[in-house]
mmCIF file of C-alpha atoms in Angstrom:
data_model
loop_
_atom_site.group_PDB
_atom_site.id
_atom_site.type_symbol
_atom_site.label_atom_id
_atom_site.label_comp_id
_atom_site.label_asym_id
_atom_site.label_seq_id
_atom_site.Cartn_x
_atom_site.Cartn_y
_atom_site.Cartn_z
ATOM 1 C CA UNK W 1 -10.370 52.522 159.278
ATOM 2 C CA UNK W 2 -6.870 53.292 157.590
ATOM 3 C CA UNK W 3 -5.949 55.138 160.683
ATOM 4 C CA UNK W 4 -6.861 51.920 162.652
ATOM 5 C CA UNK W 5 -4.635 49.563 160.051
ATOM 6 C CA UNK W 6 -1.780 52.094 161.048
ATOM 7 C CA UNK W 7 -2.323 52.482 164.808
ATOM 8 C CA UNK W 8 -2.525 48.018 164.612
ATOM 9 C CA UNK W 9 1.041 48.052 162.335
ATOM 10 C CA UNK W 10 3.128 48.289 165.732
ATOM 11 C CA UNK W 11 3.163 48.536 169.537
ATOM 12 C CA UNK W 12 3.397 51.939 171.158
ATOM 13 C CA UNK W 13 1.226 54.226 168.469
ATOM 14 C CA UNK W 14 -1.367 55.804 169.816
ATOM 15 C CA UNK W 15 -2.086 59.283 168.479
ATOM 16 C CA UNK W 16 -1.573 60.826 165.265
ATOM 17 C CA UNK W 17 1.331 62.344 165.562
ATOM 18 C CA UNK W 18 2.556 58.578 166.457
ATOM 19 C CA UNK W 19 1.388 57.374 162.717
ATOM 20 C CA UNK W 20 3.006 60.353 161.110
ATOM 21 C CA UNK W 21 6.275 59.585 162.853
ATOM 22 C CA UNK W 22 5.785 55.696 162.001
ATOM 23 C CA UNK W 23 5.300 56.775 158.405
ATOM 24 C CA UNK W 24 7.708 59.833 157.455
ATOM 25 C CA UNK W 25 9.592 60.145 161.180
ATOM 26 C CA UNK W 26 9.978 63.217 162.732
ATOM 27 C CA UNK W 27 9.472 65.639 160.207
ATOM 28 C CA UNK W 28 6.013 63.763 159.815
ATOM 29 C CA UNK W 29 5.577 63.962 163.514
ATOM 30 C CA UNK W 30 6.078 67.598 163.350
ATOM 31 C CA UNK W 31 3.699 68.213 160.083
ATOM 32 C CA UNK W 32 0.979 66.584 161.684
ATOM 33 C CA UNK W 33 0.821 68.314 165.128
ATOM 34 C CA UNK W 34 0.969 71.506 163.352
ATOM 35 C CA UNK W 35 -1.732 70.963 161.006
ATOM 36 C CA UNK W 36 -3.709 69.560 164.263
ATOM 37 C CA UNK W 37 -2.785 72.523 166.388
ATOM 38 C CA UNK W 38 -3.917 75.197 163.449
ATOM 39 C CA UNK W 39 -7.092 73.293 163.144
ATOM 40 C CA UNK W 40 -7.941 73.581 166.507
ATOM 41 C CA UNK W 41 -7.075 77.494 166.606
ATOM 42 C CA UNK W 42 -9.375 78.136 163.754
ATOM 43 C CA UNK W 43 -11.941 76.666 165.363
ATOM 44 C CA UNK W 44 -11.624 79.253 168.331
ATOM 45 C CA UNK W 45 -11.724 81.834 165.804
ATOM 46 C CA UNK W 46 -14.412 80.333 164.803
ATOM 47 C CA UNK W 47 -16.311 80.456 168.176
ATOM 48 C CA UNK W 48 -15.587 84.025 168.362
ATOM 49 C CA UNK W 49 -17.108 85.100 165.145
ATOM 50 C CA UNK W 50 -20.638 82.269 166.210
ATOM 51 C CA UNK W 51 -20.772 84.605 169.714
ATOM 52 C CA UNK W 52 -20.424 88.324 168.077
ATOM 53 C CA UNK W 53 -22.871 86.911 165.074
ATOM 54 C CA UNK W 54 -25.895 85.651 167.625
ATOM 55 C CA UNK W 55 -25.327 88.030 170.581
ATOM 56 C CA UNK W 56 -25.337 91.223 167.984
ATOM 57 C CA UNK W 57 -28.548 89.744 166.599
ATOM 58 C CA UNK W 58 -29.852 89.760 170.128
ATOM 59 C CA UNK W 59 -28.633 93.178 170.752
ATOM 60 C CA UNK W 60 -28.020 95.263 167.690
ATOM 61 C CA UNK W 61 -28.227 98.056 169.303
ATOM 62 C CA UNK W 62 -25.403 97.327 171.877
ATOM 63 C CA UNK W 63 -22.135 99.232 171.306
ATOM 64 C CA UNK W 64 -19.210 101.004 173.732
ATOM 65 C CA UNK W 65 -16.665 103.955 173.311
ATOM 66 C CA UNK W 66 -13.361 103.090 174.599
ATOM 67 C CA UNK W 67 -10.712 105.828 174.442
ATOM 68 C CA UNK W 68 -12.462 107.425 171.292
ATOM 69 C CA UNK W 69 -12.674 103.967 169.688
ATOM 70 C CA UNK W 70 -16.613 103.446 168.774
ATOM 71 C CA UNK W 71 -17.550 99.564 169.122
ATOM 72 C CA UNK W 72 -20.608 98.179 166.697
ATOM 73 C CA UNK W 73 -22.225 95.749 168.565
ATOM 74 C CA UNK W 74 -20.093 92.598 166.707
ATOM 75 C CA UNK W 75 -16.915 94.482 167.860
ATOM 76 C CA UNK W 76 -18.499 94.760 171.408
ATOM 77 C CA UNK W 77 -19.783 91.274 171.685
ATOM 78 C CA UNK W 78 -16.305 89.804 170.232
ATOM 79 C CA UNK W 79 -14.416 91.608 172.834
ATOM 80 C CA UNK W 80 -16.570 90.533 175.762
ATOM 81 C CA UNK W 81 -16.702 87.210 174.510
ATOM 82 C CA UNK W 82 -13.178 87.092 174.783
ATOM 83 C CA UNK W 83 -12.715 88.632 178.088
ATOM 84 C CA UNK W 84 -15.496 85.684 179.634
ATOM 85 C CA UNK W 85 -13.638 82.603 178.236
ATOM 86 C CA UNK W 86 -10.377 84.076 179.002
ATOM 87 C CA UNK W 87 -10.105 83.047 182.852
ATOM 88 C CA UNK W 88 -11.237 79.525 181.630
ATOM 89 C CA UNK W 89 -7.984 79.123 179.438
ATOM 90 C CA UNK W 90 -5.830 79.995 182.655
ATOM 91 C CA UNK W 91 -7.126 76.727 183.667
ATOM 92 C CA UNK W 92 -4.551 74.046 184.274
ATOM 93 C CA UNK W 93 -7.904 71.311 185.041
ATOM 94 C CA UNK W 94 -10.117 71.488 182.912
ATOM 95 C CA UNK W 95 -12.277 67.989 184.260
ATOM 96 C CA UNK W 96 -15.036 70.677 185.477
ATOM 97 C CA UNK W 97 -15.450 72.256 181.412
ATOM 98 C CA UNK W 98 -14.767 68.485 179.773
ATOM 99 C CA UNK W 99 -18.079 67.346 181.880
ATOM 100 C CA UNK W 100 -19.973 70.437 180.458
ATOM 101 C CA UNK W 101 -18.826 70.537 177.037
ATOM 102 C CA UNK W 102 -20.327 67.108 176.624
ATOM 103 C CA UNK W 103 -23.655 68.388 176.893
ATOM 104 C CA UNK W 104 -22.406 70.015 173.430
ATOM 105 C CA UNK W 105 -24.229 67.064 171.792
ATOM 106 C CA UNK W 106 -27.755 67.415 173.679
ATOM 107 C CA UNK W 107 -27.401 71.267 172.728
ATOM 108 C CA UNK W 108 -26.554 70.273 168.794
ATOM 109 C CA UNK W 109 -29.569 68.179 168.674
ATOM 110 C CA UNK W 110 -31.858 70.681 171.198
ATOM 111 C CA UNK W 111 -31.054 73.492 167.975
ATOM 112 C CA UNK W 112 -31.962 70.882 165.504
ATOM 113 C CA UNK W 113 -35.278 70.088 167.131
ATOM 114 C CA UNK W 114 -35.817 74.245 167.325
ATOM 115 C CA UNK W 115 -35.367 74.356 163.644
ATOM 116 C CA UNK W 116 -37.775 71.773 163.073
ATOM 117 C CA UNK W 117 -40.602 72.781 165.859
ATOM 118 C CA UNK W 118 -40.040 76.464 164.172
ATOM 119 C CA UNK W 119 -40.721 74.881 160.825
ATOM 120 C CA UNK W 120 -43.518 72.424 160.987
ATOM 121 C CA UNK W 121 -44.939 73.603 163.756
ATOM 122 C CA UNK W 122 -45.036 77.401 163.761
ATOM 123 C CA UNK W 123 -45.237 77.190 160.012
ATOM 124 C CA UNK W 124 -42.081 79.788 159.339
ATOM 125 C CA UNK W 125 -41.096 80.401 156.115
ATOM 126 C CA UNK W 126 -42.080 76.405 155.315
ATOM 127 C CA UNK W 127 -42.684 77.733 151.524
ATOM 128 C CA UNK W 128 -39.134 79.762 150.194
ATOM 129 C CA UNK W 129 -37.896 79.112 146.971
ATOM 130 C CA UNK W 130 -34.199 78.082 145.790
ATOM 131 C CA UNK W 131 -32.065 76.503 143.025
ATOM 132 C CA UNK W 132 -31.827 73.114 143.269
ATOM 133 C CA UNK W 133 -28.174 72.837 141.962
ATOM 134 C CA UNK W 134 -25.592 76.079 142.068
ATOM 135 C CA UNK W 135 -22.289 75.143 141.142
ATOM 136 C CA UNK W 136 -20.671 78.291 141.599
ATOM 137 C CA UNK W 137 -20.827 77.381 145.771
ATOM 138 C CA UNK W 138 -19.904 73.737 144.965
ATOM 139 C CA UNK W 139 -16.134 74.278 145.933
ATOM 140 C CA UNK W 140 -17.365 76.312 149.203
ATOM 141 C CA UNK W 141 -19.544 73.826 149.927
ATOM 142 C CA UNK W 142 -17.266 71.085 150.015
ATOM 143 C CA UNK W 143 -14.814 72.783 152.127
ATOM 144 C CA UNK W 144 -17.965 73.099 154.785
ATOM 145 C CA UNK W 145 -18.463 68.973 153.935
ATOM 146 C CA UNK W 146 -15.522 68.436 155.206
ATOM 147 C CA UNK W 147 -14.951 70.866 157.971
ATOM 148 C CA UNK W 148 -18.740 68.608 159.664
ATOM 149 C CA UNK W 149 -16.713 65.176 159.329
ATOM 150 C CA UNK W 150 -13.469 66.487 160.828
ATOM 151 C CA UNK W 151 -13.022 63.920 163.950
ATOM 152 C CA UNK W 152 -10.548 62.098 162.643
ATOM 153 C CA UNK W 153 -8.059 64.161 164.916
ATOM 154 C CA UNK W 154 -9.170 62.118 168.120
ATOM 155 C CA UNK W 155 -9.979 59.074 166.326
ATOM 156 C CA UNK W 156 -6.689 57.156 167.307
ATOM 157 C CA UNK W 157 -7.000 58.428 170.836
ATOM 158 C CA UNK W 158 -10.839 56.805 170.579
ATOM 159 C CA UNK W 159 -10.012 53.812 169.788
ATOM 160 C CA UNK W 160 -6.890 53.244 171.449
ATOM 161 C CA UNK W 161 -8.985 54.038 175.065
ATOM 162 C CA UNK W 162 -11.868 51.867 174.392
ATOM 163 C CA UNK W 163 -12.389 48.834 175.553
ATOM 164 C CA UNK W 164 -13.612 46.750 173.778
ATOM 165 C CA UNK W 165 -11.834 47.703 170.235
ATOM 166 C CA UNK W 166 -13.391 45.124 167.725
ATOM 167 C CA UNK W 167 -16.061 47.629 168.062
ATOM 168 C CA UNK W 168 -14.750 50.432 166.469
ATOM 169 C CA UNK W 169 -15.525 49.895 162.952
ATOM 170 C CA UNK W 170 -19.423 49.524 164.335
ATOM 171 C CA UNK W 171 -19.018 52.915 166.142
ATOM 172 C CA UNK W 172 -17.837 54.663 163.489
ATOM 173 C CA UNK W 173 -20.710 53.733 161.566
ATOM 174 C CA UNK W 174 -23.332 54.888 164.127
ATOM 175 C CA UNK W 175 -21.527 58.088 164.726
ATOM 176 C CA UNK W 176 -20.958 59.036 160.873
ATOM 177 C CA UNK W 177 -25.060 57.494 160.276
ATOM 178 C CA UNK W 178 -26.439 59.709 162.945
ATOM 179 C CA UNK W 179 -23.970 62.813 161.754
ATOM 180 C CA UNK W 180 -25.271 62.388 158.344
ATOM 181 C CA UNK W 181 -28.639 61.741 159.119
ATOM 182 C CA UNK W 182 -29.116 65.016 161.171
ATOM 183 C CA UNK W 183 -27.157 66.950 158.792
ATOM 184 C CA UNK W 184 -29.358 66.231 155.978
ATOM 185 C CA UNK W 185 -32.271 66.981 158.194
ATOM 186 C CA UNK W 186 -30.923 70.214 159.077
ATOM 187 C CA UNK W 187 -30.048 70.906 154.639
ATOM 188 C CA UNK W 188 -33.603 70.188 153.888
ATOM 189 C CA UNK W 189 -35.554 71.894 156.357
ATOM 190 C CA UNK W 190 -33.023 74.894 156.545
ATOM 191 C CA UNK W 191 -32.860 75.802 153.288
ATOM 192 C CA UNK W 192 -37.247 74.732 152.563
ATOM 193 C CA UNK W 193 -37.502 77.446 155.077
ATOM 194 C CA UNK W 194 -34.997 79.887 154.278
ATOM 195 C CA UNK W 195 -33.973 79.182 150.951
ATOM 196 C CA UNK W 196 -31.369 81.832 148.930
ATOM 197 C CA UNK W 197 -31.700 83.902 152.299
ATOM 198 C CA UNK W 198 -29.993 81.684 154.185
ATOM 199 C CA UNK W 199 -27.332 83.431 156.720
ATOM 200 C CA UNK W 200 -24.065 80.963 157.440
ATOM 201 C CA UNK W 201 -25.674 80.561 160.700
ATOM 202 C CA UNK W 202 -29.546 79.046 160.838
ATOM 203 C CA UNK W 203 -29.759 81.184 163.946
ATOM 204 C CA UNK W 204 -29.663 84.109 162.384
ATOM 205 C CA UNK W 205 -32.931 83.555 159.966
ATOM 206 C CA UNK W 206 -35.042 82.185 162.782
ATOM 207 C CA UNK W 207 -37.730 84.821 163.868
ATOM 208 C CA UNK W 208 -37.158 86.714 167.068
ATOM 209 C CA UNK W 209 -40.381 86.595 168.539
ATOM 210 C CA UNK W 210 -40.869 82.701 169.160
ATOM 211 C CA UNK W 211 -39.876 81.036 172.597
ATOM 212 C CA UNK W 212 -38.073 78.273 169.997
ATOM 213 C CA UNK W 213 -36.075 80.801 167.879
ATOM 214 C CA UNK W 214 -34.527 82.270 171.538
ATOM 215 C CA UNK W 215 -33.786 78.262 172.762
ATOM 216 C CA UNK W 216 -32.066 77.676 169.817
ATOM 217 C CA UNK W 217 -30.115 80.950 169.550
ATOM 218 C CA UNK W 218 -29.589 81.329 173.340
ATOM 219 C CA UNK W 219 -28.065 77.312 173.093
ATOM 220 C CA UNK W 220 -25.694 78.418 170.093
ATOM 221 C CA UNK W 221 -24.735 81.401 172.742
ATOM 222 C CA UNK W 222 -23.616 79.028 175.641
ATOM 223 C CA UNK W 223 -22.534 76.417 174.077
ATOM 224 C CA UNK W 224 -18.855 77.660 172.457
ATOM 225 C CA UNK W 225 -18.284 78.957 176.377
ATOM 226 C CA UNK W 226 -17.637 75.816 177.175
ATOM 227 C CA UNK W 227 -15.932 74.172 174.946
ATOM 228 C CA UNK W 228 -13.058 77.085 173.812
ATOM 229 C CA UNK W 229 -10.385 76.285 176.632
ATOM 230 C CA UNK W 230 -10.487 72.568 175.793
ATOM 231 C CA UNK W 231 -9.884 73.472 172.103
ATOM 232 C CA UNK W 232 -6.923 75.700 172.929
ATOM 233 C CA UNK W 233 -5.956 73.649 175.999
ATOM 234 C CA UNK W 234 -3.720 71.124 173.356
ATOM 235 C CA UNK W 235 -2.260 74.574 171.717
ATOM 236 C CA UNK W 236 -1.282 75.858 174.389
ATOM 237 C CA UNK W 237 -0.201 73.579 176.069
ATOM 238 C CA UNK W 238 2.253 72.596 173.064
ATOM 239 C CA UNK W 239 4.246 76.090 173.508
ATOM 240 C CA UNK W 240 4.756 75.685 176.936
ATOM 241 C CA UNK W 241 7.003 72.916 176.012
ATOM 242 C CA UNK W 242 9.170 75.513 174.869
ATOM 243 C CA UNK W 243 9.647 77.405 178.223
ATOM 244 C CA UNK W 244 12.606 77.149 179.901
ATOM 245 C CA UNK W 245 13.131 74.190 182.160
ATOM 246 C CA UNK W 246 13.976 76.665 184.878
ATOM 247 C CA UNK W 247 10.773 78.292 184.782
ATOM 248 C CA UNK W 248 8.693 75.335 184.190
ATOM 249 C CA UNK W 249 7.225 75.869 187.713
ATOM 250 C CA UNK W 250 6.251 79.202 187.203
ATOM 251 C CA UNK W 251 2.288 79.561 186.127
ATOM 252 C CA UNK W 252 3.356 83.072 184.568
ATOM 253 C CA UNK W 253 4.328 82.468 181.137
ATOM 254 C CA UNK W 254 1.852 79.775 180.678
ATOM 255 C CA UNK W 255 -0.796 82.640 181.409
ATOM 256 C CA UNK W 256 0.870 84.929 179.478
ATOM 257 C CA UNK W 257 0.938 82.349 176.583
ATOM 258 C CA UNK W 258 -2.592 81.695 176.844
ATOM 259 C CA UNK W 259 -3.463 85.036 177.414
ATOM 260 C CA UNK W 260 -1.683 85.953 173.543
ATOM 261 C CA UNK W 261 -3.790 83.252 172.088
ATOM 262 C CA UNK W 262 -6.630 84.565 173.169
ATOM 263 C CA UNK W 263 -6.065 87.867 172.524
ATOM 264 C CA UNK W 264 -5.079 86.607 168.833
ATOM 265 C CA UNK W 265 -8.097 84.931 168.049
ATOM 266 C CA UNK W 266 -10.199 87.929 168.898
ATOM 267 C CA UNK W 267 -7.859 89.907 166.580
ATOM 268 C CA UNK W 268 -7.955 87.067 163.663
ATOM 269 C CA UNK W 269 -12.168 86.961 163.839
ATOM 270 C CA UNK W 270 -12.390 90.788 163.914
ATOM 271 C CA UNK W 271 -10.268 90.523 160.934
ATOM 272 C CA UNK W 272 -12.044 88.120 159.215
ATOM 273 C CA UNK W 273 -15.831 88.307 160.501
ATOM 274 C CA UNK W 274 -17.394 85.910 157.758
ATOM 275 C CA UNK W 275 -18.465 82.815 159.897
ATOM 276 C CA UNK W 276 -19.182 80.202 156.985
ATOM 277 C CA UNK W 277 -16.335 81.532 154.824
ATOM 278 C CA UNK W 278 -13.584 80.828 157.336
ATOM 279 C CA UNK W 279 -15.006 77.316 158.159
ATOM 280 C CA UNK W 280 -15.097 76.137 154.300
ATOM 281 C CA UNK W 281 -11.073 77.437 154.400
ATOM 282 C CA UNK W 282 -10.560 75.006 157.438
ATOM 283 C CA UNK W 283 -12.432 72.341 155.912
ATOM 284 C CA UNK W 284 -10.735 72.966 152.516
ATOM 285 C CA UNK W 285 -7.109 73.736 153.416
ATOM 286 C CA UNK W 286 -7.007 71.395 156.914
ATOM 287 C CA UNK W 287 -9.617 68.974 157.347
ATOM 288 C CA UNK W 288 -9.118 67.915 153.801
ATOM 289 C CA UNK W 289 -5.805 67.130 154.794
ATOM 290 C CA UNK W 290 -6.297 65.220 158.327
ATOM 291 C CA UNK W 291 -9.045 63.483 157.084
ATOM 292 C CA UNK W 292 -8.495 62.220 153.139
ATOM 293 C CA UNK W 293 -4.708 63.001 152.520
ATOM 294 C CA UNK W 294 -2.895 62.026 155.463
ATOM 295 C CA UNK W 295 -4.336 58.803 156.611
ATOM 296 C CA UNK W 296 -4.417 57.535 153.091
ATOM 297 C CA UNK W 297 -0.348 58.338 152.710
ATOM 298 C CA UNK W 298 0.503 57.337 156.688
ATOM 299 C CA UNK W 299 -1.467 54.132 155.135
ATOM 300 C CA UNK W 300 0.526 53.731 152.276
ATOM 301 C CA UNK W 301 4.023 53.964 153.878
ATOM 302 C CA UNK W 302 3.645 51.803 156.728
ATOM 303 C CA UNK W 303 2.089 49.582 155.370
ATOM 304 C CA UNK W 304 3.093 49.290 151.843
ATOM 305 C CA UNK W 305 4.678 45.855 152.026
ATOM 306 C CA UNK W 306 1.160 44.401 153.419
ATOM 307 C CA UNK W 307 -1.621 46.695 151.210
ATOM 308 C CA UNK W 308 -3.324 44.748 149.008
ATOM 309 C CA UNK W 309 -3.542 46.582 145.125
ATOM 310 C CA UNK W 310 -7.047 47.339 145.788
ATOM 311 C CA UNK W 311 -6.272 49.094 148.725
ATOM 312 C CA UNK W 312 -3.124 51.250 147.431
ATOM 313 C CA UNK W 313 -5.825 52.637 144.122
ATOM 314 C CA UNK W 314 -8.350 52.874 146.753
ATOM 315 C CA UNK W 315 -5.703 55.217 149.040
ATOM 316 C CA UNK W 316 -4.631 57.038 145.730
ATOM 317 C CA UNK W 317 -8.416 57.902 144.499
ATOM 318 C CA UNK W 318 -9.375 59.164 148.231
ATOM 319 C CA UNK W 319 -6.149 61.345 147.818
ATOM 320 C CA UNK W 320 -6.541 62.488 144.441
ATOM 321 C CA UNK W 321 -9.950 63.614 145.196
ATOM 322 C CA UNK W 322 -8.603 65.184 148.831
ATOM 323 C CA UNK W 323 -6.294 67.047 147.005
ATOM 324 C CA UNK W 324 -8.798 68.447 144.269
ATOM 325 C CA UNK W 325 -11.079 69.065 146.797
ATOM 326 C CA UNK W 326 -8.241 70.695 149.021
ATOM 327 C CA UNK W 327 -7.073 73.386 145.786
ATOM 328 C CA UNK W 328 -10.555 74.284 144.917
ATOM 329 C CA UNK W 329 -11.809 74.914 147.952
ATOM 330 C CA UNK W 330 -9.391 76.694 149.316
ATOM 331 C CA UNK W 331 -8.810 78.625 146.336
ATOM 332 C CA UNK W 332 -12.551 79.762 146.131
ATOM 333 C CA UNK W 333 -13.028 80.146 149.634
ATOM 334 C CA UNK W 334 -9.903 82.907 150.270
ATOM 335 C CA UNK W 335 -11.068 84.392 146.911
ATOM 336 C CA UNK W 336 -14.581 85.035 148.327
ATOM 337 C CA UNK W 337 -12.982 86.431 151.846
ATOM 338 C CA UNK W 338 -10.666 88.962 150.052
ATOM 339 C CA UNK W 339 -13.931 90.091 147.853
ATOM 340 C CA UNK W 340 -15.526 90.712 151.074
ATOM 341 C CA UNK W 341 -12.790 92.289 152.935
ATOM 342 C CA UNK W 342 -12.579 94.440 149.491
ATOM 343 C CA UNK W 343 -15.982 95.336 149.991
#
């Protein structure tokens, strides 16, 4: 809703980069689209690590040699991963994938309904014990909080397209409701099921054997195919700006740069292979950021001639808590990586 106020302050704003330029220029401009453009990086990492996770618990017996290099089957699975989406980032139109991709949200609730047939129905594991309250996890946990109610990147684009505006603040409430409501769904039932066992993918505790564990692992499989070039698309497509005017025409370097992305996420997830880990350190370090932080500052400075004094302690609570949340959980969660990278 801030990010609305800011995008309503003045004609011509229509992205977030645009606030951060209306409310700290270009440096602000710049801070933003790099924070946006990391985000959307780690979450390719992320999609390599989801693949090599569920495909190796398919196959755990896959693996390669290639030129006296042995490949586990997480190593093997990462790298062919990365060689399938690969032609799909040399894609200048990606109209075809942004069609598919929205069948992401049929697949996010087909999983869900998996998890739940798998549970009630086939009676899995409907009995497992757990604490109700660790506190250890709690800075984790909110890093993986906020990393589920990171949209507020396309937000401005959202609301700026649609058409009938007035009805944004009723959208947002449907989409956050439903969000919440199915994630809460998913935290009960998951963890009655699966309790202290409980792998950072659901996926991975479901039993082989059942036609519902396969939908639901086979869906996780797909899905990422299909949305990975339009999450580097915006990356990419950023350092291209920086090729030469000259060779603007040329399709080379922009395969070459999206080739070296590609190529750099496999190399980042093989690096760090802990699925849930890495997504609390987004949520934590980034979402924290583009969600609490920024559009409660952006808010501040454009606005601070018109903000009532209810709304400026409002913006200052949301950011004091961002920023707790932010050191806390980014503080725990590279602690825990390192640990496991130690061991």
């Amino acid at each position: 809703m801030l990010l609305r106020d800011c995008l309503d302050s003045e004609p011509g704003l229509g992205t977030y980069p645009d606030i951060g330029q209306a409310a700290f220029g270009t440096a602000g401009r710049v801070v933003i689209s790099i924070i946006l453009y990391v985000e959307l990086y780690a979450c390719c990492v992320e999609y390599i690590i989801l693949e090599s996770d569920n495909l190796s618990s398919l196959f755990p017996n896959a693996n390669i040699s290639l030129g006296g290099f042995e490949l586990d089957s997480h190593h093997f699975f990462a790298l062919m991963t990365t060689l399938a989406v690969l032609p799909t980032v040399w894609l200048r139109d990606l109209s075809v994938l942004s069609y598919i991709s929205a069948g992401g949200v049929i697949a996010s609730v087909l999983v869900v309904l998996c998890l739940f047939w798998i549970g009630l129905i086939d009676n899995v594991g409907i009995h497992s014990e757990g604490t109700v309250l660790n506190l250890g996890t709690l800075p984790v946990a909110i890093g993986l909080y906020g990393y589920c109610y990171s949209g507020h990147a396309v937000f401005p684009n959202i609301y700026t397209s649609m058409a009938q505006p007035n009805r944004f603040p009723a959208v947002l409430l449907a989409c956050f409701g439903l969000c919440t409501l199915m994630y809460a769904g998913v935290a009960y039932m998951g963890y009655t099921m699966f309790g202290e066992k409980t792998e950072s993918q659901f996926t991975l505790n479901l039993p082989q054997d059942l036609v519902a564990s396969k939908v639901a692992v086979w869906t996780t499989v797909v899905n990422p195919f299909t949305k990975y070039a339009l999450t580097m698309s915006p990356v990419a497509m950023s350092l291209e700006e920086l090729i030469p005017s000259n060779h603007m025409k040329s399709h080379m370097y922009a395969i070459c740069i999206r080739t070296a992305l590609v190529i750099s996420t496999l190399l980042v997830a093989l690096s760090i292979p802990f699925f849930g880990l890495v997504m609390s350190l987004i949520g934590s370090l980034l979402t924290m950021l583009v969600t609490l932080i920024l559009p409660c500052a952006c808010f501040l400075s454009i606005l601070r001639g018109k903000a009532t004094r209810f709304q400026i302690a409002v913006c200052i609570i949301i950011i004091a808590v961002g920023v707790v949340s932010s050191v806390f959980g980014t503080r725990s969660s590279l602690s825990r990586i390192i640990e496991n990278l130690s061991s």
